[in-house]
mmCIF file of C-alpha atoms in Angstrom:
data_model
loop_
_atom_site.group_PDB
_atom_site.id
_atom_site.type_symbol
_atom_site.label_atom_id
_atom_site.label_comp_id
_atom_site.label_asym_id
_atom_site.label_seq_id
_atom_site.Cartn_x
_atom_site.Cartn_y
_atom_site.Cartn_z
ATOM 1 C CA MET A 1 -92.266 20.208 60.211
ATOM 2 C CA ASN A 2 -91.933 23.432 62.033
ATOM 3 C CA LEU A 3 -87.587 24.484 62.247
ATOM 4 C CA MET A 4 -87.543 28.183 62.563
ATOM 5 C CA LYS A 5 -85.978 27.533 66.412
ATOM 6 C CA LEU A 6 -83.173 24.757 65.247
ATOM 7 C CA SER A 7 -79.988 26.706 66.559
ATOM 8 C CA SER A 8 -77.726 23.591 65.119
ATOM 9 C CA LEU A 9 -77.757 20.441 63.182
ATOM 10 C CA LYS A 10 -74.898 18.074 62.826
ATOM 11 C CA ILE A 11 -75.926 16.015 59.749
ATOM 12 C CA GLN A 12 -72.210 14.875 58.663
ATOM 13 C CA GLN A 13 -71.826 11.357 57.900
ATOM 14 C CA ASN A 14 -75.106 11.071 56.182
ATOM 15 C CA PRO A 15 -75.493 10.077 53.195
ATOM 16 C CA ILE A 16 -77.817 14.050 52.021
ATOM 17 C CA SER A 17 -76.635 15.217 48.887
ATOM 18 C CA TYR A 18 -79.017 17.881 48.038
ATOM 19 C CA PHE A 19 -80.647 20.450 50.409
ATOM 20 C CA ASP A 20 -83.692 22.019 49.424
ATOM 21 C CA GLU A 21 -83.695 25.219 49.638
ATOM 22 C CA LYS A 22 -87.157 25.603 51.340
ATOM 23 C CA VAL A 23 -85.981 23.566 53.990
ATOM 24 C CA ILE A 24 -83.113 26.392 54.329
ATOM 25 C CA ASN A 25 -84.853 28.750 54.060
ATOM 26 C CA SER A 26 -86.367 27.981 57.221
ATOM 27 C CA LEU A 27 -84.012 27.421 58.932
ATOM 28 C CA ALA A 28 -82.244 30.804 57.946
ATOM 29 C CA SER A 29 -83.255 32.703 61.333
ATOM 30 C CA SER A 30 -82.121 30.404 63.405
ATOM 31 C CA LEU A 31 -79.667 28.009 62.533
ATOM 32 C CA TYR A 32 -76.718 28.931 64.047
ATOM 33 C CA THR A 33 -73.986 25.641 63.536
ATOM 34 C CA PHE A 34 -74.113 23.519 60.708
ATOM 35 C CA HIS A 35 -72.188 20.174 59.946
ATOM 36 C CA PHE A 36 -72.807 18.425 56.884
ATOM 37 C CA GLY A 37 -70.800 16.334 54.354
ATOM 38 C CA SER A 38 -70.089 12.604 53.264
ATOM 39 C CA GLU A 39 -68.691 10.332 49.525
ATOM 40 C CA ALA A 40 -72.572 10.875 48.503
ATOM 41 C CA VAL A 41 -72.729 14.484 48.254
ATOM 42 C CA THR A 42 -71.372 15.304 43.984
ATOM 43 C CA ILE A 43 -72.117 18.778 44.160
ATOM 44 C CA TRP A 44 -71.748 21.664 46.197
ATOM 45 C CA PRO A 45 -74.996 22.402 47.449
ATOM 46 C CA LYS A 46 -75.500 26.002 46.798
ATOM 47 C CA THR A 47 -78.059 26.703 49.021
ATOM 48 C CA VAL A 48 -76.538 25.993 52.684
ATOM 49 C CA GLN A 49 -75.034 29.860 50.635
ATOM 50 C CA LEU A 50 -78.641 31.073 52.347
ATOM 51 C CA LEU A 51 -78.133 30.792 55.705
ATOM 52 C CA ASN A 52 -76.542 32.883 58.526
ATOM 53 C CA LEU A 53 -74.635 31.339 59.809
ATOM 54 C CA PHE A 54 -71.785 30.983 62.728
ATOM 55 C CA GLU A 55 -70.081 28.243 62.717
ATOM 56 C CA LEU A 56 -69.377 25.597 59.778
ATOM 57 C CA GLY A 57 -68.212 22.437 59.582
ATOM 58 C CA ILE A 58 -67.684 20.141 55.813
ATOM 59 C CA PHE A 59 -66.902 16.512 56.016
ATOM 60 C CA ASN A 60 -65.781 13.624 53.846
ATOM 61 C CA LEU A 61 -67.071 15.861 50.397
ATOM 62 C CA THR A 62 -64.540 13.853 47.830
ATOM 63 C CA LEU A 63 -65.048 17.492 44.996
ATOM 64 C CA GLU A 64 -61.335 18.278 44.973
ATOM 65 C CA GLU A 65 -62.792 21.603 43.877
ATOM 66 C CA LEU A 66 -65.573 24.205 45.007
ATOM 67 C CA PRO A 67 -67.102 26.153 42.804
ATOM 68 C CA GLU A 68 -65.701 29.818 43.395
ATOM 69 C CA THR A 69 -68.421 31.567 44.703
ATOM 70 C CA ALA A 70 -68.469 28.659 47.259
ATOM 71 C CA PHE A 71 -68.337 30.866 50.804
ATOM 72 C CA ALA A 72 -70.287 34.031 49.027
ATOM 73 C CA ASN A 73 -72.500 36.146 50.768
ATOM 74 C CA LEU A 74 -71.385 33.983 54.350
ATOM 75 C CA SER A 75 -70.095 35.008 57.635
ATOM 76 C CA LEU A 76 -68.973 32.314 59.561
ATOM 77 C CA SER A 77 -66.637 32.998 62.593
ATOM 78 C CA TRP A 78 -65.958 29.156 62.657
ATOM 79 C CA LEU A 79 -65.208 27.264 59.455
ATOM 80 C CA SER A 80 -64.018 23.803 59.362
ATOM 81 C CA LEU A 81 -63.065 21.005 55.942
ATOM 82 C CA ASN A 82 -62.253 18.326 57.695
ATOM 83 C CA SER A 83 -61.738 14.635 55.208
ATOM 84 C CA MET A 84 -61.854 16.390 51.867
ATOM 85 C CA LYS A 85 -59.884 15.703 48.675
ATOM 86 C CA LEU A 86 -59.784 19.446 47.901
ATOM 87 C CA LEU A 87 -56.679 20.353 45.938
ATOM 88 C CA ARG A 88 -56.745 24.069 46.267
ATOM 89 C CA LEU A 89 -59.275 26.197 48.169
ATOM 90 C CA PRO A 90 -61.967 28.723 46.337
ATOM 91 C CA SER A 91 -61.361 32.474 45.435
ATOM 92 C CA SER A 92 -64.302 33.205 47.230
ATOM 93 C CA PHE A 93 -62.502 32.630 51.010
ATOM 94 C CA LYS A 94 -61.618 35.297 51.086
ATOM 95 C CA GLY A 95 -64.457 36.670 52.006
ATOM 96 C CA LEU A 96 -64.069 34.740 54.558
ATOM 97 C CA GLU A 97 -63.050 38.052 56.766
ATOM 98 C CA ASN A 98 -64.180 37.752 59.983
ATOM 99 C CA LEU A 99 -62.768 33.655 60.267
ATOM 100 C CA PHE A 100 -62.203 33.970 64.068
ATOM 101 C CA THR A 101 -61.533 29.439 64.058
ATOM 102 C CA LEU A 102 -60.099 27.652 61.037
ATOM 103 C CA SER A 103 -59.552 24.204 60.520
ATOM 104 C CA LEU A 104 -57.589 22.374 57.792
ATOM 105 C CA ASN A 105 -58.123 19.405 58.898
ATOM 106 C CA THR A 106 -57.081 15.600 57.054
ATOM 107 C CA ASP A 107 -56.928 16.811 53.686
ATOM 108 C CA GLU A 108 -53.772 14.687 52.308
ATOM 109 C CA ASP A 109 -54.178 16.757 48.361
ATOM 110 C CA LEU A 110 -54.301 19.976 50.040
ATOM 111 C CA THR A 111 -50.600 21.808 47.890
ATOM 112 C CA LEU A 112 -49.114 24.996 49.251
ATOM 113 C CA ASP A 113 -50.528 25.877 45.682
ATOM 114 C CA GLY A 114 -53.659 25.274 46.781
ATOM 115 C CA ILE A 115 -52.905 28.122 49.515
ATOM 116 C CA PRO A 116 -52.251 31.067 48.086
ATOM 117 C CA SER A 117 -51.366 33.835 51.228
ATOM 118 C CA THR A 118 -53.700 36.323 49.309
ATOM 119 C CA LEU A 119 -56.368 34.303 50.749
ATOM 120 C CA PHE A 120 -55.503 35.524 53.847
ATOM 121 C CA GLU A 121 -55.288 39.601 53.411
ATOM 122 C CA ARG A 122 -57.866 40.028 55.656
ATOM 123 C CA PHE A 123 -57.511 38.117 58.318
ATOM 124 C CA LYS A 124 -56.526 39.681 60.970
ATOM 125 C CA GLY A 125 -59.208 38.302 63.204
ATOM 126 C CA LEU A 126 -58.408 35.100 62.601
ATOM 127 C CA ASN A 127 -57.609 33.811 66.470
ATOM 128 C CA TRP A 128 -56.972 30.026 65.852
ATOM 129 C CA LEU A 129 -55.233 28.138 63.110
ATOM 130 C CA GLN A 130 -55.145 24.420 63.054
ATOM 131 C CA ILE A 131 -53.657 22.186 60.354
ATOM 132 C CA ILE A 132 -53.874 18.637 61.284
ATOM 133 C CA ASN A 133 -53.344 15.770 59.044
ATOM 134 C CA VAL A 134 -52.265 17.828 56.079
ATOM 135 C CA LYS A 135 -49.780 16.650 53.809
ATOM 136 C CA LEU A 136 -47.920 20.571 53.317
ATOM 137 C CA THR A 137 -44.129 20.184 53.197
ATOM 138 C CA ALA A 138 -43.832 23.347 53.794
ATOM 139 C CA LEU A 139 -46.711 26.300 55.519
ATOM 140 C CA PRO A 140 -48.794 28.971 53.654
ATOM 141 C CA ASP A 141 -46.813 32.273 54.088
ATOM 142 C CA ILE A 142 -49.315 34.396 55.811
ATOM 143 C CA PHE A 143 -48.965 35.203 59.568
ATOM 144 C CA HIS A 144 -47.621 38.848 58.527
ATOM 145 C CA TYR A 145 -51.819 39.174 57.496
ATOM 146 C CA VAL A 146 -53.183 37.148 60.137
ATOM 147 C CA THR A 147 -51.481 39.129 63.114
ATOM 148 C CA GLY A 148 -54.039 38.384 65.820
ATOM 149 C CA LEU A 149 -53.298 34.659 65.108
ATOM 150 C CA PHE A 150 -53.478 33.441 69.431
ATOM 151 C CA GLN A 151 -53.116 30.056 69.002
ATOM 152 C CA LEU A 152 -51.983 27.062 66.266
ATOM 153 C CA GLU A 153 -52.160 23.498 65.974
ATOM 154 C CA ILE A 154 -49.440 22.612 63.271
ATOM 155 C CA ASN A 155 -50.212 18.589 63.620
ATOM 156 C CA SER A 156 -48.677 16.010 61.369
ATOM 157 C CA VAL A 157 -47.669 17.630 58.958
ATOM 158 C CA PRO A 158 -44.249 17.078 56.852
ATOM 159 C CA VAL A 159 -43.174 20.470 57.027
ATOM 160 C CA SER A 160 -39.187 20.688 58.089
ATOM 161 C CA ASP A 161 -38.965 24.312 58.584
ATOM 162 C CA PHE A 162 -40.521 27.384 59.667
ATOM 163 C CA PRO A 163 -38.131 30.284 59.321
ATOM 164 C CA GLY A 164 -38.041 33.047 60.734
ATOM 165 C CA ASN A 165 -39.016 35.758 58.292
ATOM 166 C CA MET A 166 -42.198 34.469 58.218
ATOM 167 C CA MET A 167 -43.226 35.589 61.169
ATOM 168 C CA PRO A 168 -43.552 39.227 62.275
ATOM 169 C CA GLU A 169 -41.448 41.094 65.082
ATOM 170 C CA ASP A 170 -45.114 41.901 66.626
ATOM 171 C CA SER A 171 -47.060 38.032 66.984
ATOM 172 C CA ASN A 172 -49.469 37.648 69.133
ATOM 173 C CA ILE A 173 -49.383 33.525 68.973
ATOM 174 C CA THR A 174 -49.702 31.991 72.442
ATOM 175 C CA ILE A 175 -49.765 28.719 72.133
ATOM 176 C CA ALA A 176 -47.954 27.309 69.248
ATOM 177 C CA ASN A 177 -48.366 23.163 69.231
ATOM 178 C CA PHE A 178 -46.185 21.502 66.138
ATOM 179 C CA ASN A 179 -46.407 17.812 67.152
ATOM 180 C CA GLY A 180 -45.930 14.572 64.520
ATOM 181 C CA THR A 181 -43.223 17.107 61.972
ATOM 182 C CA LEU A 182 -40.179 16.807 60.104
ATOM 183 C CA PHE A 183 -37.693 20.229 61.533
ATOM 184 C CA ASN A 184 -34.586 18.273 62.192
ATOM 185 C CA GLU A 185 -33.685 21.643 64.580
ATOM 186 C CA VAL A 186 -36.363 24.042 66.557
ATOM 187 C CA PRO A 187 -36.764 26.689 63.541
ATOM 188 C CA THR A 188 -36.373 29.674 64.452
ATOM 189 C CA ALA A 189 -39.921 31.145 63.628
ATOM 190 C CA PHE A 190 -39.985 30.731 67.245
ATOM 191 C CA SER A 191 -37.747 32.606 69.383
ATOM 192 C CA LYS A 192 -40.344 35.681 67.058
ATOM 193 C CA MET A 193 -43.451 34.654 69.566
ATOM 194 C CA LYS A 194 -42.916 36.768 72.330
ATOM 195 C CA LYS A 195 -46.097 36.185 74.234
ATOM 196 C CA LEU A 196 -44.914 32.159 73.546
ATOM 197 C CA SER A 197 -46.714 30.787 76.475
ATOM 198 C CA VAL A 198 -47.365 26.752 75.035
ATOM 199 C CA LEU A 199 -44.963 24.423 72.723
ATOM 200 C CA SER A 200 -45.255 21.439 72.006
ATOM 201 C CA LEU A 201 -42.773 20.360 68.967
ATOM 202 C CA ASN A 202 -43.920 16.500 70.121
ATOM 203 C CA TYR A 203 -42.823 13.268 67.112
ATOM 204 C CA ASN A 204 -40.214 15.495 65.311
ATOM 205 C CA ASN A 205 -36.270 14.714 64.406
ATOM 206 C CA ILE A 206 -34.685 17.775 66.963
ATOM 207 C CA THR A 207 -31.445 16.044 68.433
ATOM 208 C CA THR A 208 -30.458 18.972 70.372
ATOM 209 C CA LEU A 209 -31.535 21.994 71.961
ATOM 210 C CA ARG A 210 -29.499 24.998 71.306
ATOM 211 C CA SER A 211 -28.704 27.981 73.664
ATOM 212 C CA ALA A 212 -30.745 30.503 71.219
ATOM 213 C CA ASP A 213 -33.863 28.297 70.227
ATOM 214 C CA LEU A 214 -36.175 29.561 73.077
ATOM 215 C CA SER A 215 -33.941 32.376 73.412
ATOM 216 C CA GLY A 216 -36.285 35.290 74.416
ATOM 217 C CA LEU A 217 -39.047 33.464 75.712
ATOM 218 C CA SER A 218 -39.672 35.389 79.211
ATOM 219 C CA GLU A 219 -43.580 33.996 78.634
ATOM 220 C CA LEU A 220 -43.097 30.407 77.976
ATOM 221 C CA GLU A 221 -44.660 29.141 80.947
ATOM 222 C CA TYR A 222 -44.715 24.970 79.280
ATOM 223 C CA ILE A 223 -42.122 23.186 76.655
ATOM 224 C CA SER A 224 -42.406 20.059 75.904
ATOM 225 C CA ILE A 225 -40.267 18.239 73.260
ATOM 226 C CA SER A 226 -40.888 14.257 73.783
ATOM 227 C CA ASN A 227 -41.322 11.048 71.892
ATOM 228 C CA ALA A 228 -38.763 13.132 69.723
ATOM 229 C CA PRO A 229 -34.872 11.819 69.430
ATOM 230 C CA LEU A 230 -33.001 14.317 71.847
ATOM 231 C CA GLU A 231 -30.636 13.648 72.896
ATOM 232 C CA SER A 232 -28.447 16.669 74.382
ATOM 233 C CA VAL A 233 -29.328 20.085 75.707
ATOM 234 C CA SER A 234 -27.226 23.142 75.785
ATOM 235 C CA LEU A 235 -26.348 24.119 78.844
ATOM 236 C CA ASP A 236 -28.205 27.949 78.312
ATOM 237 C CA ALA A 237 -31.747 27.113 76.650
ATOM 238 C CA PHE A 238 -33.835 27.739 79.384
ATOM 239 C CA ARG A 239 -31.401 30.898 80.976
ATOM 240 C CA THR A 240 -34.630 33.765 79.876
ATOM 241 C CA LEU A 241 -37.251 31.697 80.499
ATOM 242 C CA THR A 242 -38.159 33.636 83.424
ATOM 243 C CA SER A 243 -41.963 32.270 83.170
ATOM 244 C CA LEU A 244 -41.370 28.676 82.139
ATOM 245 C CA SER A 245 -43.007 26.408 84.946
ATOM 246 C CA TYR A 246 -43.419 23.093 83.155
ATOM 247 C CA ILE A 247 -40.524 21.117 80.869
ATOM 248 C CA ALA A 248 -41.678 17.592 78.865
ATOM 249 C CA LEU A 249 -38.510 15.915 77.381
ATOM 250 C CA ASP A 250 -40.028 12.140 77.533
ATOM 251 C CA ASN A 251 -39.341 9.237 75.516
ATOM 252 C CA THR A 252 -36.329 10.943 74.251
ATOM 253 C CA ALA A 253 -32.941 9.801 73.310
ATOM 254 C CA LEU A 254 -31.406 12.064 77.334
ATOM 255 C CA THR A 255 -29.612 9.747 79.804
ATOM 256 C CA THR A 256 -29.477 12.550 82.350
ATOM 257 C CA ILE A 257 -31.487 15.280 84.051
ATOM 258 C CA PRO A 258 -29.942 17.535 81.853
ATOM 259 C CA ARG A 259 -27.995 20.080 83.858
ATOM 260 C CA ALA A 260 -29.478 23.319 81.556
ATOM 261 C CA VAL A 261 -32.226 23.334 84.110
ATOM 262 C CA GLU A 262 -30.236 24.418 87.212
ATOM 263 C CA GLY A 263 -30.490 27.804 85.366
ATOM 264 C CA VAL A 264 -33.851 28.719 85.651
ATOM 265 C CA LYS A 265 -36.640 28.447 87.427
ATOM 266 C CA PHE A 266 -39.456 26.314 87.403
ATOM 267 C CA ASP A 267 -41.603 23.571 88.749
ATOM 268 C CA TYR A 268 -41.991 19.819 87.265
ATOM 269 C CA LEU A 269 -39.194 18.541 84.860
ATOM 270 C CA SER A 270 -41.030 14.895 83.188
ATOM 271 C CA LEU A 271 -38.254 12.984 81.952
ATOM 272 C CA LEU A 272 -40.093 9.201 81.884
ATOM 273 C CA GLY A 273 -39.327 6.660 78.769
ATOM 274 C CA ASN A 274 -36.379 7.784 79.070
ATOM 275 C CA LYS A 275 -32.974 5.579 79.476
ATOM 276 C CA LEU A 276 -31.489 7.169 83.504
ATOM 277 C CA ILE A 277 -28.205 6.408 84.205
ATOM 278 C CA CYS A 278 -28.542 7.659 87.402
ATOM 279 C CA THR A 279 -24.782 8.308 89.132
ATOM 280 C CA CYS A 280 -23.169 10.437 91.358
ATOM 281 C CA GLN A 281 -21.341 11.184 88.151
ATOM 282 C CA SER A 282 -24.219 12.143 85.684
ATOM 283 C CA MET A 283 -26.423 13.813 88.819
ATOM 284 C CA GLY A 284 -23.724 14.720 91.154
ATOM 285 C CA TRP A 285 -24.050 18.685 90.137
ATOM 286 C CA MET A 286 -27.200 18.793 91.772
ATOM 287 C CA LYS A 287 -25.875 17.924 95.509
ATOM 288 C CA ASN A 288 -25.228 22.342 95.104
ATOM 289 C CA TRP A 289 -28.845 22.796 93.222
ATOM 290 C CA PRO A 290 -30.825 24.628 95.333
ATOM 291 C CA ASP A 291 -34.620 23.341 93.813
ATOM 292 C CA ALA A 292 -33.547 19.798 94.075
ATOM 293 C CA SER A 293 -35.805 19.632 96.730
ATOM 294 C CA ARG A 294 -38.416 21.156 95.703
ATOM 295 C CA VAL A 295 -38.601 20.891 91.737
ATOM 296 C CA GLY A 296 -41.101 17.546 91.072
ATOM 297 C CA ILE A 297 -38.934 15.147 88.759
ATOM 298 C CA ASN A 298 -40.110 12.466 87.025
ATOM 299 C CA GLY A 299 -38.463 9.201 85.611
ATOM 300 C CA GLN A 300 -36.687 6.302 85.860
ATOM 301 C CA CYS A 301 -33.351 4.997 86.280
ATOM 302 C CA ASN A 302 -33.012 2.631 84.303
ATOM 303 C CA ASN A 303 -29.581 1.188 86.010
ATOM 304 C CA LEU A 304 -31.442 0.936 89.647
ATOM 305 C CA ASP A 305 -33.596 -1.394 89.071
ATOM 306 C CA SER A 306 -36.646 1.820 87.436
ATOM 307 C CA MET A 307 -36.006 3.744 91.175
ATOM 308 C CA GLN A 308 -38.050 6.657 90.534
ATOM 309 C CA VAL A 309 -35.236 9.797 89.524
ATOM 310 C CA GLY A 310 -36.900 12.178 92.284
ATOM 311 C CA VAL A 311 -36.126 9.859 94.919
ATOM 312 C CA TYR A 312 -32.670 9.550 93.506
ATOM 313 C CA VAL A 313 -32.021 12.679 93.276
ATOM 314 C CA ARG A 314 -33.189 13.490 96.989
ATOM 315 C CA GLN A 315 -31.682 10.356 99.261
ATOM 316 C CA LYS A 316 -28.645 9.415 97.596
ATOM 317 C CA VAL A 317 -27.543 12.792 95.688
ATOM 318 C CA PRO A 318 -26.913 14.055 99.199
ATOM 319 C CA GLU A 319 -24.168 11.605 100.153
ATOM 320 C CA CYS A 320 -22.497 11.792 96.089
ATOM 321 C CA PRO A 321 -19.182 13.099 97.352
#
């Protein structure tokens, strides 16, 4: 069989436990993407290291440890570890200095000790880091090394804090998604991300958006704090967000439109799933808000037979005393 022109091979979830060296050598000059792995793989297939890959995806291995040399001789740009049982990353991981994208997805046994920051010392070009459904209670202190990081996704990870001293002042992070965390408040690290354009903090324990939480994020266009017990927003929480376009505060404990929106220019506010009380007492201030008729507001008035809150603002608020 001639495989010399094959560029992509995805055979994960197949019970293939051994890769013949002759077959691998026939693929070495052309294979660009390789995904493999199943519970049948009980020994690390060393022949993978003969490939000159751009993208490597590893799935469902039950190995608690990979050989220290598992990534030796590889020059990957994209690495994804999925549904693994790893307790730690092998030392050869630090040699993947050309890595552009790293995804650690559903490895519930991986510990913070298993991701020492020294492994990332040469990862200046890492652009996208994704950690999903990993039971880390704290994030690895790697962000002073991965200074080129553009997109950071930490989802369904039980971290409760992200201190500011972990983030460099010149952070290049533009997109940050932290959904399904144990944050009780917006961590201070986010105020260091001055280039942040998109911030998602859904499914957490945040109850209050404070004045300084988003301070200085002048490039932020999208903010979402949804499916959280958010009940109050400081009056000047959005004041420095001069590029803001979209605010999503869906399925929270808010019972009215937060007056903090009065002090910022934006286009859309989503309050879906909130038990909003639409009265002149709670929303009458919007009568003198010049953007009331321009901004799109989505949600329902819980006290008015589910009247759309945007309709209430346009039709009823002008009649308020």
